[in-house]
PDB file of C-alpha atoms in Angstrom:
ATOM      1  CA  GLU A   1     -76.763 -74.849  37.985  1.00 66.00           C
ATOM      2  CA  LEU A   2     -75.948 -75.678  34.365  1.00 76.00           C
ATOM      3  CA  ASP A   3     -72.658 -73.782  34.350  1.00 77.00           C
ATOM      4  CA  ALA A   4     -70.998 -75.164  37.475  1.00 84.00           C
ATOM      5  CA  GLU A   5     -68.116 -77.624  37.360  1.00 90.00           C
ATOM      6  CA  PHE A   6     -69.254 -81.206  37.875  1.00 93.00           C
ATOM      7  CA  GLN A   7     -67.560 -83.141  40.647  1.00 92.00           C
ATOM      8  CA  PRO A   8     -67.867 -86.915  40.121  1.00 94.00           C
ATOM      9  CA  SER A   9     -69.045 -88.734  43.237  1.00 94.00           C
ATOM     10  CA  PRO A  10     -71.740 -91.359  43.778  1.00 93.00           C
ATOM     11  CA  ASP A  11     -74.084 -88.832  45.400  1.00 94.00           C
ATOM     12  CA  ASN A  12     -73.451 -86.101  42.828  1.00 94.00           C
ATOM     13  CA  VAL A  13     -73.984 -88.431  39.884  1.00 95.00           C
ATOM     14  CA  ALA A  14     -77.122 -89.976  41.369  1.00 94.00           C
ATOM     15  CA  GLY A  15     -78.526 -86.542  42.243  1.00 94.00           C
ATOM     16  CA  PHE A  16     -77.782 -85.158  38.809  1.00 94.00           C
ATOM     17  CA  LEU A  17     -79.406 -88.138  37.086  1.00 95.00           C
ATOM     18  CA  GLN A  18     -82.488 -87.677  39.241  1.00 96.00           C
ATOM     19  CA  CYS A  19     -82.742 -84.015  38.181  1.00 94.00           C
ATOM     20  CA  VAL A  20     -82.520 -84.926  34.509  1.00 96.00           C
ATOM     21  CA  ARG A  21     -85.157 -87.646  34.907  1.00 96.00           C
ATOM     22  CA  LEU A  22     -87.519 -85.120  36.497  1.00 96.00           C
ATOM     23  CA  ALA A  23     -86.970 -82.667  33.638  1.00 96.00           C
ATOM     24  CA  LEU A  24     -87.246 -85.284  30.878  1.00 96.00           C
ATOM     25  CA  PRO A  25     -91.092 -85.363  30.585  1.00 96.00           C
ATOM     26  CA  TYR A  26     -91.215 -81.606  29.974  1.00 96.00           C
ATOM     27  CA  PHE A  27     -88.992 -81.582  26.873  1.00 97.00           C
ATOM     28  CA  SER A  28     -90.861 -81.412  23.600  1.00 95.00           C
ATOM     29  CA  ALA A  29     -90.830 -79.763  20.194  1.00 92.00           C
ATOM     30  CA  PHE A  30     -91.750 -76.538  21.996  1.00 95.00           C
ATOM     31  CA  ILE A  31     -89.413 -76.880  25.001  1.00 96.00           C
ATOM     32  CA  ASN A  32     -85.853 -77.671  23.946  1.00 96.00           C
ATOM     33  CA  SER A  33     -83.231 -79.567  25.936  1.00 96.00           C
ATOM     34  CA  THR A  34     -80.218 -77.732  24.529  1.00 96.00           C
ATOM     35  CA  ASP A  35     -78.909 -76.414  27.875  1.00 95.00           C
ATOM     36  CA  PHE A  36     -79.132 -79.853  29.486  1.00 96.00           C
ATOM     37  CA  VAL A  37     -77.523 -81.624  26.520  1.00 97.00           C
ATOM     38  CA  THR A  38     -74.711 -79.072  26.369  1.00 97.00           C
ATOM     39  CA  TYR A  39     -73.966 -79.358  30.085  1.00 96.00           C
ATOM     40  CA  ILE A  40     -73.894 -83.156  30.013  1.00 97.00           C
ATOM     41  CA  CYS A  41     -71.576 -83.192  27.018  1.00 97.00           C
ATOM     42  CA  LEU A  42     -69.129 -80.578  28.251  1.00 96.00           C
ATOM     43  CA  PHE A  43     -69.121 -81.269  31.990  1.00 96.00           C
ATOM     44  CA  VAL A  44     -70.263 -84.861  32.580  1.00 96.00           C
ATOM     45  CA  VAL A  45     -69.394 -86.962  29.526  1.00 96.00           C
ATOM     46  CA  THR A  46     -65.851 -85.611  29.652  1.00 95.00           C
ATOM     47  CA  LYS A  47     -65.528 -87.269  33.074  1.00 95.00           C
ATOM     48  CA  LEU A  48     -67.000 -90.654  32.223  1.00 95.00           C
ATOM     49  CA  LYS A  49     -63.733 -92.417  33.036  1.00 94.00           C
ATOM     50  CA  GLU A  50     -63.733 -90.871  36.503  1.00 95.00           C
ATOM     51  CA  ILE A  51     -67.367 -91.893  36.991  1.00 96.00           C
ATOM     52  CA  GLU A  52     -66.549 -95.471  35.986  1.00 94.00           C
ATOM     53  CA  GLN A  53     -63.995 -95.636  38.800  1.00 95.00           C
ATOM     54  CA  LEU A  54     -66.692 -94.976  41.401  1.00 94.00           C
ATOM     55  CA  GLU A  55     -68.637 -97.657  43.223  1.00 92.00           C
ATOM     56  CA  GLY A  56     -71.224 -98.888  40.737  1.00 91.00           C
ATOM     57  CA  GLY A  57     -69.560 -96.647  38.193  1.00 93.00           C
ATOM     58  CA  SER A  58     -70.326 -98.868  35.184  1.00 93.00           C
ATOM     59  CA  GLU A  59     -74.067 -98.523  35.727  1.00 94.00           C
ATOM     60  CA  LEU A  60     -73.802 -94.827  36.517  1.00 95.00           C
ATOM     61  CA  SER A  61     -71.818 -94.030  33.376  1.00 95.00           C
ATOM     62  CA  LEU A  62     -74.294 -95.985  31.254  1.00 96.00           C
ATOM     63  CA  ASP A  63     -77.199 -94.138  32.862  1.00 97.00           C
ATOM     64  CA  VAL A  64     -75.550 -90.826  31.972  1.00 97.00           C
ATOM     65  CA  ILE A  65     -75.244 -91.796  28.307  1.00 97.00           C
ATOM     66  CA  LYS A  66     -78.760 -93.238  28.169  1.00 97.00           C
ATOM     67  CA  LEU A  67     -80.333 -90.077  29.599  1.00 97.00           C
ATOM     68  CA  LEU A  68     -78.278 -87.949  27.220  1.00 97.00           C
ATOM     69  CA  ALA A  69     -79.667 -90.020  24.336  1.00 97.00           C
ATOM     70  CA  GLU A  70     -83.237 -89.624  25.581  1.00 97.00           C
ATOM     71  CA  ILE A  71     -83.094 -85.818  25.684  1.00 97.00           C
ATOM     72  CA  SER A  72     -81.016 -85.316  22.514  1.00 97.00           C
ATOM     73  CA  PRO A  73     -84.011 -85.358  20.100  1.00 96.00           C
ATOM     74  CA  TYR A  74     -85.050 -81.991  21.593  1.00 96.00           C
ATOM     75  CA  LEU A  75     -81.717 -80.377  20.808  1.00 96.00           C
ATOM     76  CA  THR A  76     -81.775 -77.096  18.864  1.00 95.00           C
ATOM     77  CA  ALA A  77     -79.135 -75.080  17.040  1.00 94.00           C
ATOM     78  CA  ASP A  78     -76.604 -73.543  19.417  1.00 94.00           C
ATOM     79  CA  GLU A  79     -73.166 -71.986  19.211  1.00 94.00           C
ATOM     80  CA  GLN A  80     -71.723 -74.752  21.422  1.00 95.00           C
ATOM     81  CA  ASN A  81     -73.031 -77.621  19.268  1.00 96.00           C
ATOM     82  CA  LYS A  82     -69.737 -77.988  17.410  1.00 95.00           C
ATOM     83  CA  GLU A  83     -67.779 -78.324  20.634  1.00 96.00           C
ATOM     84  CA  CYS A  84     -70.257 -80.884  21.934  1.00 97.00           C
ATOM     85  CA  THR A  85     -70.048 -82.828  18.658  1.00 97.00           C
ATOM     86  CA  GLU A  86     -66.288 -83.078  19.061  1.00 97.00           C
ATOM     87  CA  VAL A  87     -66.699 -84.435  22.590  1.00 97.00           C
ATOM     88  CA  ILE A  88     -69.212 -87.095  21.534  1.00 97.00           C
ATOM     89  CA  HIS A  89     -67.086 -88.044  18.519  1.00 97.00           C
ATOM     90  CA  LYS A  90     -64.026 -88.523  20.698  1.00 96.00           C
ATOM     91  CA  VAL A  91     -65.887 -90.734  23.198  1.00 97.00           C
ATOM     92  CA  LEU A  92     -67.532 -92.688  20.379  1.00 96.00           C
ATOM     93  CA  LEU A  93     -64.151 -93.619  18.917  1.00 95.00           C
ATOM     94  CA  GLU A  94     -63.177 -95.092  22.281  1.00 94.00           C
ATOM     95  CA  TYR A  95     -66.057 -97.564  22.007  1.00 95.00           C
ATOM     96  CA  ILE A  96     -65.645 -98.355  18.290  1.00 94.00           C
ATOM     97  CA  PRO A  97     -62.133 -99.657  17.650  1.00 90.00           C
ATOM     98  CA  LEU A  98     -60.331 -99.768  14.334  1.00 89.00           C
ATOM     99  CA  PRO A  99     -60.502-103.068  12.413  1.00 86.00           C
ATOM    100  CA  PRO A 100     -57.905-105.543  13.683  1.00 80.00           C
ATOM    101  CA  PRO A 101     -55.027-106.422  11.378  1.00 77.00           C
ATOM    102  CA  PRO A 102     -55.526-109.399   9.063  1.00 70.00           C
ATOM    103  CA  THR A 103     -54.614-112.883  10.251  1.00 63.00           C
ATOM    104  CA  ASP A 104     -50.970-113.784   9.828  1.00 48.00           C
ATOM    105  CA  ALA A 105     -51.272-117.027   7.872  1.00 41.00           C
ATOM    106  CA  GLU A 106     -47.620-117.924   8.289  1.00 50.00           C
ATOM    107  CA  ASN A 107     -47.590-117.656  12.073  1.00 57.00           C
ATOM    108  CA  GLY A 108     -51.164-118.833  12.463  1.00 54.00           C
ATOM    109  CA  THR A 109     -51.922-115.980  14.833  1.00 58.00           C
ATOM    110  CA  GLN A 110     -55.292-114.298  15.012  1.00 60.00           C
ATOM    111  CA  SER A 111     -56.181-111.091  16.771  1.00 61.00           C
ATOM    112  CA  ASP A 112     -58.729-111.195  19.582  1.00 66.00           C
ATOM    113  CA  GLU A 113     -62.211-109.933  18.924  1.00 70.00           C
ATOM    114  CA  PRO A 114     -62.835-106.638  20.742  1.00 76.00           C
ATOM    115  CA  ASP A 115     -65.360-106.526  23.568  1.00 81.00           C
ATOM    116  CA  LEU A 116     -67.960-104.119  22.239  1.00 89.00           C
ATOM    117  CA  LYS A 117     -70.470-102.371  24.488  1.00 93.00           C
ATOM    118  CA  PHE A 118     -73.412-102.156  22.123  1.00 95.00           C
ATOM    119  CA  THR A 119     -75.758-100.139  24.357  1.00 96.00           C
ATOM    120  CA  HIS A 120     -73.069 -97.463  24.830  1.00 96.00           C
ATOM    121  CA  ILE A 121     -72.491 -97.405  21.082  1.00 97.00           C
ATOM    122  CA  GLU A 122     -76.208 -97.159  20.351  1.00 97.00           C
ATOM    123  CA  CYS A 123     -76.584 -94.157  22.675  1.00 97.00           C
ATOM    124  CA  LEU A 124     -73.477 -92.347  21.445  1.00 97.00           C
ATOM    125  CA  LEU A 125     -74.329 -92.885  17.770  1.00 97.00           C
ATOM    126  CA  PHE A 126     -77.862 -91.664  18.436  1.00 97.00           C
ATOM    127  CA  VAL A 127     -76.600 -88.477  20.118  1.00 97.00           C
ATOM    128  CA  PHE A 128     -73.908 -88.008  17.471  1.00 97.00           C
ATOM    129  CA  THR A 129     -76.416 -88.073  14.606  1.00 95.00           C
ATOM    130  CA  HIS A 130     -78.621 -85.499  16.357  1.00 96.00           C
ATOM    131  CA  PHE A 131     -75.633 -83.153  16.629  1.00 96.00           C
ATOM    132  CA  LEU A 132     -74.740 -83.751  12.985  1.00 95.00           C
ATOM    133  CA  LYS A 133     -78.155 -82.457  11.963  1.00 93.00           C
ATOM    134  CA  HIS A 134     -76.982 -79.071  13.195  1.00 94.00           C
ATOM    135  CA  CYS A 135     -73.290 -79.502  12.282  1.00 93.00           C
ATOM    136  CA  PRO A 136     -73.202 -81.518   9.017  1.00 91.00           C
ATOM    137  CA  GLU A 137     -69.874 -79.985   8.065  1.00 93.00           C
ATOM    138  CA  PHE A 138     -68.254 -81.901  10.935  1.00 94.00           C
ATOM    139  CA  LEU A 139     -67.973 -84.866   8.532  1.00 91.00           C
ATOM    140  CA  THR A 140     -68.710 -83.439   5.101  1.00 88.00           C
ATOM    141  CA  ALA A 141     -66.304 -80.488   5.007  1.00 90.00           C
ATOM    142  CA  ALA A 142     -63.281 -80.963   2.745  1.00 87.00           C
ATOM    143  CA  ASP A 143     -60.781 -80.498   5.562  1.00 89.00           C
ATOM    144  CA  ASN A 144     -62.577 -83.175   7.608  1.00 89.00           C
ATOM    145  CA  SER A 145     -62.292 -85.937   4.999  1.00 89.00           C
ATOM    146  CA  GLN A 146     -59.715 -87.871   7.031  1.00 92.00           C
ATOM    147  CA  ARG A 147     -61.966 -87.763  10.080  1.00 93.00           C
ATOM    148  CA  PHE A 148     -64.833 -89.256   8.094  1.00 92.00           C
ATOM    149  CA  LYS A 149     -62.549 -91.871   6.527  1.00 93.00           C
ATOM    150  CA  ASP A 150     -61.386 -93.043   9.945  1.00 94.00           C
ATOM    151  CA  LEU A 151     -64.947 -93.181  11.306  1.00 94.00           C
ATOM    152  CA  LYS A 152     -66.169 -95.042   8.223  1.00 93.00           C
ATOM    153  CA  ALA A 153     -63.527 -97.751   8.638  1.00 94.00           C
ATOM    154  CA  ARG A 154     -64.564 -98.257  12.267  1.00 95.00           C
ATOM    155  CA  LEU A 155     -68.261 -98.346  11.389  1.00 95.00           C
ATOM    156  CA  GLN A 156     -67.707-100.885   8.597  1.00 94.00           C
ATOM    157  CA  PHE A 157     -65.989-103.200  11.064  1.00 93.00           C
ATOM    158  CA  LEU A 158     -68.763-102.613  13.595  1.00 94.00           C
ATOM    159  CA  ALA A 159     -71.475-103.238  10.985  1.00 94.00           C
ATOM    160  CA  ARG A 160     -70.160-106.732  10.249  1.00 92.00           C
ATOM    161  CA  GLY A 161     -70.348-107.675  13.913  1.00 90.00           C
ATOM    162  CA  VAL A 162     -73.791-106.104  14.278  1.00 93.00           C
ATOM    163  CA  GLN A 163     -75.222-107.988  11.291  1.00 92.00           C
ATOM    164  CA  ASN A 164     -73.907-111.267  12.668  1.00 90.00           C
ATOM    165  CA  GLY A 165     -75.460-110.404  16.017  1.00 90.00           C
ATOM    166  CA  ILE A 166     -78.821-109.619  14.426  1.00 92.00           C
ATOM    167  CA  LYS A 167     -78.846-112.987  12.698  1.00 91.00           C
ATOM    168  CA  THR A 168     -77.884-114.820  15.897  1.00 89.00           C
ATOM    169  CA  PHE A 169     -80.512-113.157  18.090  1.00 88.00           C
ATOM    170  CA  ARG A 170     -83.266-113.604  15.519  1.00 89.00           C
ATOM    171  CA  GLU A 171     -82.565-117.310  15.296  1.00 87.00           C
ATOM    172  CA  SER A 172     -82.434-117.541  19.080  1.00 85.00           C
ATOM    173  CA  LEU A 173     -85.784-115.791  19.516  1.00 84.00           C
ATOM    174  CA  VAL A 174     -87.414-118.058  16.931  1.00 82.00           C
ATOM    175  CA  SER A 175     -86.087-121.165  18.676  1.00 79.00           C
ATOM    176  CA  ASN A 176     -87.334-119.842  22.032  1.00 71.00           C
ATOM    177  CA  LYS A 177     -90.916-120.063  20.773  1.00 66.00           C
ATOM    178  CA  SER A 178     -90.638-123.808  20.347  1.00 60.00           C
ATOM    179  CA  LYS A 179     -89.297-124.503  23.841  1.00 62.00           C
ATOM    180  CA  GLU A 180     -89.767-123.284  27.359  1.00 62.00           C
ATOM    181  CA  THR A 181     -87.601-120.281  28.046  1.00 66.00           C
ATOM    182  CA  LYS A 182     -87.569-117.814  30.885  1.00 76.00           C
ATOM    183  CA  ALA A 183     -89.458-114.636  30.062  1.00 81.00           C
ATOM    184  CA  GLU A 184     -86.633-112.469  31.362  1.00 81.00           C
ATOM    185  CA  GLU A 185     -84.124-114.179  29.079  1.00 83.00           C
ATOM    186  CA  THR A 186     -86.367-113.660  26.058  1.00 85.00           C
ATOM    187  CA  LYS A 187     -86.864-110.012  26.973  1.00 87.00           C
ATOM    188  CA  LEU A 188     -83.110-109.406  27.184  1.00 88.00           C
ATOM    189  CA  LYS A 189     -82.547-111.031  23.808  1.00 89.00           C
ATOM    190  CA  ALA A 190     -85.298-108.902  22.263  1.00 91.00           C
ATOM    191  CA  ILE A 191     -83.715-105.731  23.653  1.00 92.00           C
ATOM    192  CA  ALA A 192     -80.303-106.835  22.338  1.00 92.00           C
ATOM    193  CA  LEU A 193     -81.815-107.396  18.903  1.00 93.00           C
ATOM    194  CA  ARG A 194     -83.403-103.936  18.953  1.00 95.00           C
ATOM    195  CA  THR A 195     -80.080-102.422  20.012  1.00 95.00           C
ATOM    196  CA  MET A 196     -78.266-103.943  17.055  1.00 95.00           C
ATOM    197  CA  ASN A 197     -81.045-103.020  14.623  1.00 95.00           C
ATOM    198  CA  ASN A 198     -80.803 -99.407  15.818  1.00 96.00           C
ATOM    199  CA  ILE A 199     -77.023 -99.359  15.373  1.00 96.00           C
ATOM    200  CA  ASN A 200     -77.389-100.842  11.916  1.00 95.00           C
ATOM    201  CA  SER A 201     -79.945 -98.173  10.902  1.00 95.00           C
ATOM    202  CA  LEU A 202     -77.781 -95.335  12.240  1.00 95.00           C
ATOM    203  CA  ILE A 203     -74.732 -96.657  10.392  1.00 95.00           C
ATOM    204  CA  LYS A 204     -76.677 -96.798   7.119  1.00 93.00           C
ATOM    205  CA  ASP A 205     -77.652 -93.145   7.507  1.00 93.00           C
ATOM    206  CA  LEU A 206     -74.017 -92.151   8.094  1.00 92.00           C
ATOM    207  CA  PHE A 207     -72.875 -94.079   5.007  1.00 91.00           C
ATOM    208  CA  ARG A 208     -75.179 -92.174   2.670  1.00 88.00           C
ATOM    209  CA  ILE A 209     -73.617 -89.453   0.519  1.00 83.00           C
ATOM    210  CA  PRO A 210     -74.151 -86.964   1.985  1.00 85.00           C
ATOM    211  CA  PRO A 211     -75.099 -88.465   5.353  1.00 86.00           C
ATOM    212  CA  THR A 212     -78.826 -88.250   6.080  1.00 85.00           C
ATOM    213  CA  PHE A 213     -80.647 -88.597   9.362  1.00 85.00           C
ATOM    214  CA  LYS A 214     -84.211 -89.415   8.368  1.00 83.00           C
ATOM    215  CA  THR A 215     -84.504 -92.847   9.968  1.00 86.00           C
ATOM    216  CA  ALA A 216     -86.772 -92.823  13.018  1.00 89.00           C
ATOM    217  CA  VAL A 217     -85.098 -94.787  15.821  1.00 92.00           C
ATOM    218  CA  THR A 218     -86.724 -95.787  19.106  1.00 94.00           C
ATOM    219  CA  LEU A 219     -84.055 -96.434  21.705  1.00 96.00           C
ATOM    220  CA  SER A 220     -83.860-100.119  22.567  1.00 95.00           C
ATOM    221  CA  TRP A 221     -84.877 -99.834  26.229  1.00 94.00           C
ATOM    222  CA  LYS A 222     -87.865 -97.611  25.518  1.00 91.00           C
ATOM    223  CA  PRO A 223     -91.288 -99.257  25.167  1.00 86.00           C
ATOM    224  CA  VAL A 224     -92.554 -99.710  21.633  1.00 75.00           C
ATOM    225  CA  THR A 225     -95.831 -97.920  20.996  1.00 66.00           C
ATOM    226  CA  ALA A 226     -98.406-100.324  19.562  1.00 51.00           C
ATOM    227  CA  ALA A 227     -99.866 -99.234  16.244  1.00 42.00           C
ATOM    228  CA  SER A 228    -103.463 -98.144  16.394  1.00 34.00           C
ATOM    229  CA  THR A 229    -105.939-100.692  15.114  1.00 33.00           C
ATOM    230  CA  LYS A 230    -108.445 -98.032  14.115  1.00 36.00           C
ATOM    231  CA  VAL A 231    -108.921 -97.395  10.408  1.00 35.00           C
ATOM    232  CA  PRO A 232    -107.952 -93.789   9.686  1.00 34.00           C
ATOM    233  CA  VAL A 233    -110.489 -91.543   8.023  1.00 37.00           C
ATOM    234  CA  THR A 234    -109.075 -90.236   4.772  1.00 33.00           C
ATOM    235  CA  ALA A 235    -110.198 -86.902   3.420  1.00 36.00           C
ATOM    236  CA  GLY A 236    -112.235 -87.124   0.232  1.00 38.00           C
ATOM    237  CA  ILE A 237    -113.327 -90.735   0.797  1.00 36.00           C
ATOM    238  CA  LYS A 238    -116.852 -91.384   1.977  1.00 41.00           C
ATOM    239  CA  ARG A 239    -117.292 -93.897   4.713  1.00 41.00           C
ATOM    240  CA  GLU A 240    -119.069 -97.046   3.560  1.00 41.00           C
ATOM    241  CA  SER A 241    -122.278 -97.945   5.334  1.00 43.00           C
ATOM    242  CA  ASP A 242    -124.245-101.144   5.720  1.00 42.00           C
ATOM    243  CA  GLY A 243    -126.639-101.781   2.825  1.00 43.00           C
ATOM    244  CA  ILE A 244    -129.478-102.815   5.139  1.00 40.00           C
ATOM    245  CA  VAL A 245    -129.209 -99.623   7.126  1.00 44.00           C
ATOM    246  CA  SER A 246    -129.221 -97.588   3.912  1.00 48.00           C
ATOM    247  CA  GLU A 247    -132.429 -99.260   2.702  1.00 50.00           C
ATOM    248  CA  GLU A 248    -134.111 -98.626   6.041  1.00 50.00           C
ATOM    249  CA  LYS A 249    -133.152 -94.975   5.870  1.00 52.00           C
ATOM    250  CA  LYS A 250    -134.488 -94.680   2.310  1.00 55.00           C
ATOM    251  CA  SER A 251    -137.760 -96.389   3.254  1.00 55.00           C
ATOM    252  CA  ALA A 252    -138.234 -94.144   6.272  1.00 54.00           C
ATOM    253  CA  LYS A 253    -137.594 -91.112   4.099  1.00 56.00           C
ATOM    254  CA  ARG A 254    -140.240 -92.183   1.561  1.00 58.00           C
ATOM    255  CA  ASP A 255    -142.783 -92.823   4.319  1.00 56.00           C
ATOM    256  CA  SER A 256    -142.183 -89.413   5.818  1.00 55.00           C
ATOM    257  CA  LYS A 257    -142.906 -87.792   2.463  1.00 53.00           C
ATOM    258  CA  SER A 258    -146.030 -89.830   1.668  1.00 53.00           C
ATOM    259  CA  VAL A 259    -147.695 -89.558   5.056  1.00 52.00           C
ATOM    260  CA  ARG A 260    -148.319 -85.947   5.908  1.00 55.00           C
ATOM    261  CA  GLU A 261    -151.045 -84.687   8.210  1.00 54.00           C
ATOM    262  CA  LEU A 262    -153.425 -82.088   6.803  1.00 56.00           C
ATOM    263  CA  TYR A 263    -153.487 -78.771   8.549  1.00 53.00           C
ATOM    264  CA  GLN A 264    -156.306 -78.511  11.078  1.00 59.00           C
ATOM    265  CA  PRO A 265    -157.440 -74.991  11.990  1.00 59.00           C
ATOM    266  CA  PRO A 266    -157.622 -74.292  15.712  1.00 58.00           C
ATOM    267  CA  GLY A 267    -160.972 -74.878  17.332  1.00 57.00           C
ATOM    268  CA  GLY A 268    -162.742 -73.851  20.505  1.00 53.00           C
ATOM    269  CA  LYS A 269    -161.809 -70.670  22.272  1.00 53.00           C
ATOM    270  CA  TYR A 270    -158.727 -70.225  20.089  1.00 50.00           C
ATOM    271  CA  SER A 271    -160.849 -69.723  16.970  1.00 49.00           C
ATOM    272  CA  THR A 272    -163.334 -67.115  18.236  1.00 51.00           C
ATOM    273  CA  ASN A 273    -161.419 -64.202  16.749  1.00 52.00           C
ATOM    274  CA  VAL A 274    -160.836 -65.825  13.372  1.00 49.00           C
ATOM    275  CA  ASN A 275    -163.141 -64.558  10.573  1.00 51.00           C
ATOM    276  CA  PHE A 276    -163.163 -66.561   7.333  1.00 44.00           C
ATOM    277  CA  SER A 277    -165.886 -64.485   5.602  1.00 47.00           C
ATOM    278  CA  GLN A 278    -164.993 -62.634   2.453  1.00 48.00           C
ATOM    279  CA  SER A 279    -167.074 -59.540   3.241  1.00 46.00           C
ATOM    280  CA  ARG A 280    -165.800 -56.010   2.946  1.00 48.00           C
ATOM    281  CA  GLY A 281    -163.316 -55.212   5.656  1.00 48.00           C
ATOM    282  CA  SER A 282    -162.458 -58.850   6.222  1.00 47.00           C
ATOM    283  CA  ASN A 283    -158.907 -60.163   6.472  1.00 48.00           C
ATOM    284  CA  PHE A 284    -158.871 -60.758   2.724  1.00 45.00           C
ATOM    285  CA  TYR A 285    -159.558 -57.184   1.730  1.00 46.00           C
ATOM    286  CA  PRO A 286    -157.853 -53.970   2.651  1.00 49.00           C
ATOM    287  CA  ARG A 287    -159.733 -51.642   4.908  1.00 51.00           C
ATOM    288  CA  GLY A 288    -160.856 -48.212   3.729  1.00 51.00           C
ATOM    289  CA  ARG A 289    -161.973 -46.985   0.357  1.00 52.00           C
ATOM    290  CA  GLY A 290    -160.521 -47.966  -2.942  1.00 51.00           C
ATOM    291  CA  LYS A 291    -160.419 -50.878  -5.292  1.00 50.00           C
ATOM    292  CA  ARG A 292    -160.165 -54.404  -4.168  1.00 50.00           C
ATOM    293  CA  PHE A 293    -156.979 -56.286  -4.866  1.00 43.00           C
ATOM    294  CA  TYR A 294    -157.417 -59.823  -6.094  1.00 44.00           C
TER     295      TYR A 294
END
């Protein structure tokens, strides 16, 4: 039931994830996922910390967020969207820290770099932007300016780390081509690069004034659909044909016009009732009295 309280336990979480996976293929532009998204946000995401305390909780909590991201594109307008947006925003801030204070040159101290979970951030940003499509005032309203200012500072700090990561993984993948590297290692690096590219694209959309959400993002763990190699047929443009074939068609057309068989009247038993004489009462003259018609 999508209105019952969720009790975190290994069996409950695994069973719930299995139910969502079974429902996932049926969501589309015509079948929305709003009820599932709302339930996960209000009843499951709010208990992520409890889920992480379970055996294998780190993987379970990540699976919850990943499935939420996969079904969020089919979200529609709903009265509970604002409440769900607040939940996702709160959890997102837990994964994106504020920029550390500047280095104290006199003491020579330097703050430690935060340990960022990029896949979690990718999923939460992806879900967050889908909610903002229905609740743009969550960031753009005048009384929410401080909220947006705080988020922007965090995202700017995150963007610097992401751009450095993109550069590092690109260089690593290029160097892997020139030496023997395990396929699994290369695959993981490629997924990490896609994760950071997705985060970078989502951040750019949020930084626009006003924020826009037009960038198409394929989640990093999803397979990339290969572009079709077929040349599309454009309306109004005739398809070019081979010159040799065209000449053959033209020649065949001329031959069909020049060679025509003359009509041969039927012979034998089929012609016994045919009278070609032009006498009175024949087929060429009307029967009965009166003038002939020529």
